[in-house]
Amino acid sequence: MAVKKILINSTSKLYVKDTSKEYHCKDGTFSAADLQKKNTSICTKQGTAFFILDAAFLDVYEKMQRGPQIITLKDIGLIITNTGINKDSIVVDAGAGSGALCCFLAHVAKKVTSYELREDFLKIVEQNKEALALSNLIVKNKDIYEGIDEKNVDVVTLDLPEPWKAIAPASKALKPGGYLVSYSPTIPQTSDFVEQCAQHPFIHLKTCELIEREWEFDRRKIRPHSSIINHTGFLTFMRKVGL
Ligand code: SAH
């Protein structure tokens, strides 16, 4: 069951799935009657105040089920802004993994098809798809290295151990001017991918990584958080030129 409501204050965010019964947290208990309210402040029986809101896409997304390592929001942002994915875009993705990337892309694009080898991960993605009500996401239990069924695709995104094996299928599936994006945690994978793309009709637009540095605000103690996630992955952007 997906998150229905969130309870938020300056220190906590709570996710409520079932609003038909009392909700217990470390600050106390909310009555079922209060959980029917929204856009107002409610208190635990012990007196701690929270604002109650309908869960938005991102609230449900944050509670997604996890299987393999996911692509982070900062990297998803970079993918969307460097390819211009929008409500008219047809996207193919692989591997679906936990569905973090393909679910977010389906929230933005017209249609997303994601390929995944493992049936156990496929089930996780199907559950996440349902929780997020993404009817425009199709998950296929197929090996993308063997081929892509879709044609005239705007963007292909890859998060695979050997992304270079998906270059030829991606090249066939993409429309002229379409984008091929590969996410890899290491440089040897990135380097092999870039080198092998040169054998196909692609222009290498850029390879980059994004380091996000969040700051803490605690009265006058305003400074970068002492611990940050330093490295996630490298993103390579290719553009298909030719037919
Ligand atoms: N981008 C995903 C995580 C992908 S992890 C997310 O954000 O959640 C990499 C996935 O690729 C794994 O689930 C693995 O099973 C899948 N995979 C590996 N080789 C594949 C192939 N040839 N075709 C389809 N999926 C593949």
XYZ file of C-alpha atoms and ligand atoms in Angstrom:
269
model
C 0.000 0.000 0.000
C 1.395 3.419 -0.964
C 1.983 6.309 1.439
C -1.244 8.323 1.685
C -0.412 11.193 4.011
C 2.718 12.740 5.417
C 3.185 14.407 8.786
C 5.941 16.973 8.787
C 7.622 19.402 11.212
C 11.084 20.981 11.347
C 12.737 17.838 12.684
C 10.757 14.869 11.289
C 8.805 13.585 8.327
C 6.460 10.638 8.913
C 4.812 8.539 6.206
C 1.287 7.260 6.912
C 0.000 4.383 4.780
C -3.167 3.548 6.647
C -5.159 6.576 7.792
C -8.045 4.459 9.099
C -6.354 3.701 12.415
C -4.186 5.418 15.056
C -0.584 6.164 14.046
C 2.195 5.718 16.596
C 5.592 7.418 16.404
C 8.360 8.386 18.838
C 6.552 11.673 19.597
C 3.316 9.893 20.554
C 0.048 8.867 18.911
C -2.181 10.539 16.303
C -5.892 9.709 16.335
C -7.508 8.217 13.199
C -9.920 11.199 13.154
C -6.999 13.674 12.925
C -5.407 11.610 10.136
C -8.476 12.343 7.934
C -7.558 16.067 8.005
C -5.152 17.772 5.599
C -3.281 21.056 5.111
C -3.568 21.803 8.817
C -1.650 21.278 12.019
C -2.457 18.255 14.187
C -0.938 17.111 17.494
C -0.030 13.785 18.999
C -1.957 12.958 22.177
C 1.289 13.899 23.944
C 1.250 17.396 22.358
C 3.808 17.429 19.513
C 2.567 19.359 16.464
C 2.922 18.195 12.853
C 1.526 19.559 9.601
C -0.544 16.961 7.720
C -0.418 16.818 3.900
C -1.532 14.478 1.128
C 1.535 12.483 0.019
C 3.056 13.931 -3.165
C 4.941 11.927 -5.834
C 8.283 12.483 -4.095
C 6.938 11.376 -0.693
C 5.860 8.034 -2.166
C 9.064 7.812 -4.238
C 11.251 8.200 -1.129
C 9.589 5.117 0.389
C 10.126 2.967 -2.703
C 11.231 -0.621 -2.254
C 14.934 -1.144 -2.904
C 16.727 -4.015 -4.603
C 20.040 -3.164 -6.331
C 21.849 0.171 -5.913
C 19.730 3.013 -7.275
C 20.573 6.120 -9.291
C 20.299 9.163 -7.015
C 18.034 12.173 -7.534
C 20.976 14.468 -8.315
C 22.045 12.185 -11.186
C 18.454 11.748 -12.404
C 18.199 15.538 -12.519
C 21.282 15.696 -14.707
C 19.884 13.047 -17.073
C 16.593 14.910 -17.508
C 18.157 18.333 -18.001
C 20.809 17.148 -20.468
C 18.368 15.256 -22.691
C 15.299 17.489 -22.406
C 13.009 14.551 -21.520
C 9.438 15.877 -21.360
C 5.779 14.871 -21.671
C 6.250 13.910 -25.350
C 9.370 11.750 -24.885
C 9.603 8.025 -25.597
C 12.314 6.521 -23.377
C 13.980 3.094 -23.125
C 15.939 2.214 -19.968
C 18.029 -0.741 -18.680
C 18.459 -2.360 -16.229
C 15.379 -1.441 -14.317
C 17.008 -2.564 -11.025
C 14.937 -1.059 -8.201
C 13.126 1.217 -10.628
C 14.484 4.470 -9.203
C 15.485 5.900 -12.575
C 12.700 4.448 -14.740
C 9.958 5.438 -12.262
C 11.186 9.023 -12.091
C 11.531 9.196 -15.876
C 7.969 7.857 -16.248
C 6.809 10.704 -13.991
C 8.194 13.149 -16.575
C 8.055 11.350 -19.958
C 5.216 10.140 -22.194
C 6.277 6.490 -22.115
C 9.154 4.552 -20.554
C 10.060 0.924 -21.285
C 12.633 -0.595 -18.959
C 14.476 -3.895 -19.529
C 15.489 -6.086 -16.583
C 17.150 -9.524 -16.578
C 16.212 -10.604 -13.061
C 12.643 -11.583 -12.251
C 13.054 -10.773 -8.537
C 14.019 -7.167 -9.381
C 11.214 -6.967 -11.933
C 8.720 -7.689 -9.145
C 10.180 -4.863 -7.031
C 9.821 -2.423 -9.938
C 6.244 -3.555 -10.602
C 5.369 -2.854 -6.955
C 7.015 0.575 -7.097
C 5.235 1.330 -10.367
C 1.900 0.490 -8.759
C 2.603 2.545 -5.623
C 3.449 5.536 -7.833
C 0.496 4.923 -10.222
C 2.730 5.036 -13.315
C 0.601 3.505 -16.074
C 3.038 4.742 -18.761
C 5.903 2.541 -17.465
C 6.417 -0.903 -19.022
C 8.934 -3.285 -17.492
C 10.199 -6.155 -19.650
C 11.969 -9.276 -18.414
C 14.497 -9.171 -21.298
C 18.215 -8.871 -21.961
C 18.808 -5.462 -23.565
C 22.090 -6.709 -25.062
C 19.965 -8.950 -27.350
C 18.009 -6.043 -28.815
C 15.468 -3.278 -28.197
C 11.930 -3.811 -29.531
C 10.992 -0.114 -29.505
C 11.689 2.147 -32.493
C 11.962 5.910 -32.978
C 13.001 6.381 -29.356
C 13.994 9.839 -28.031
C 16.290 8.753 -25.181
C 17.959 5.468 -24.108
C 19.352 5.343 -20.540
C 21.743 2.592 -19.431
C 22.809 1.527 -15.932
C 24.481 -1.780 -16.766
C 27.701 -3.616 -15.914
C 28.743 -3.708 -19.594
C 26.939 -0.767 -21.235
C 28.960 -1.055 -24.455
C 27.013 -4.240 -25.258
C 23.851 -2.132 -25.542
C 25.290 0.456 -27.956
C 24.260 -1.342 -31.182
C 20.680 -2.031 -29.965
C 20.388 1.575 -28.719
C 21.657 2.928 -32.014
C 18.944 1.002 -33.898
C 16.178 2.060 -31.504
C 17.012 5.774 -31.327
C 15.669 8.332 -33.767
C 18.219 10.643 -35.434
C 19.133 13.297 -32.861
C 18.142 11.003 -29.982
C 20.249 10.731 -26.810
C 22.082 7.759 -25.351
C 23.020 8.129 -21.684
C 25.164 5.727 -19.688
C 25.684 5.750 -15.907
C 28.703 3.849 -14.564
C 30.330 3.904 -11.123
C 33.855 3.473 -12.531
C 36.062 5.039 -15.193
C 37.186 1.810 -16.949
C 33.500 1.096 -17.743
C 33.002 4.693 -18.862
C 36.114 4.642 -21.002
C 35.173 1.374 -22.766
C 31.697 2.763 -23.409
C 32.993 6.019 -24.918
C 35.551 4.198 -27.060
C 33.014 1.741 -28.445
C 30.421 4.426 -29.167
C 32.933 5.819 -31.674
C 32.222 2.748 -33.877
C 28.585 3.872 -34.160
C 26.807 7.044 -35.345
C 27.174 8.955 -32.079
C 28.711 12.258 -31.032
C 30.191 12.254 -27.527
C 28.577 15.315 -25.903
C 30.123 14.988 -22.461
C 31.087 12.796 -19.531
C 30.629 14.263 -16.056
C 29.937 13.591 -12.412
C 27.872 15.716 -10.074
C 28.904 16.246 -6.468
C 26.149 17.689 -4.307
C 27.240 19.471 -1.118
C 24.397 20.074 1.308
C 24.764 22.749 4.005
C 23.533 22.644 7.575
C 21.676 25.614 9.111
C 21.829 25.605 12.905
C 21.516 29.230 14.086
C 24.967 30.813 13.300
C 26.508 27.424 12.610
C 25.995 27.544 8.860
C 28.418 25.381 6.951
C 28.669 22.318 4.680
C 27.556 19.050 6.283
C 30.605 17.222 7.588
C 29.636 14.032 5.766
C 28.536 13.990 2.138
C 28.172 11.260 -0.487
C 31.283 11.987 -2.465
C 30.961 9.737 -5.510
C 27.987 7.992 -7.098
C 28.726 7.561 -10.801
C 29.873 9.053 -14.074
C 27.319 10.057 -16.674
C 28.110 9.940 -20.375
C 25.877 11.677 -22.895
C 25.913 10.676 -26.587
C 23.800 12.052 -29.427
C 22.816 9.963 -32.396
C 23.671 11.509 -35.739
C 22.551 9.766 -38.911
C 19.885 7.165 -39.537
N 19.023 2.229 -12.610
C 18.454 1.327 -11.635
C 19.479 0.378 -11.041
C 20.065 -0.578 -12.061
S 21.150 -1.776 -11.314
C 17.744 2.143 -10.538
O 17.890 3.373 -10.521
O 17.059 1.549 -9.704
C 21.571 -2.677 -12.743
C 20.468 -3.648 -13.201
O 20.779 -4.090 -14.504
C 20.380 -4.917 -12.325
O 19.082 -5.006 -11.830
C 20.670 -6.043 -13.308
O 19.903 -7.199 -13.058
C 20.287 -5.410 -14.650
N 20.928 -5.975 -15.836
C 22.213 -6.374 -15.956
N 22.460 -6.773 -17.222
C 21.296 -6.605 -17.919
C 20.905 -6.830 -19.275
N 21.773 -7.327 -20.160
N 19.626 -6.525 -19.650
C 18.740 -6.037 -18.750
N 19.047 -5.811 -17.452
C 20.313 -6.085 -17.039
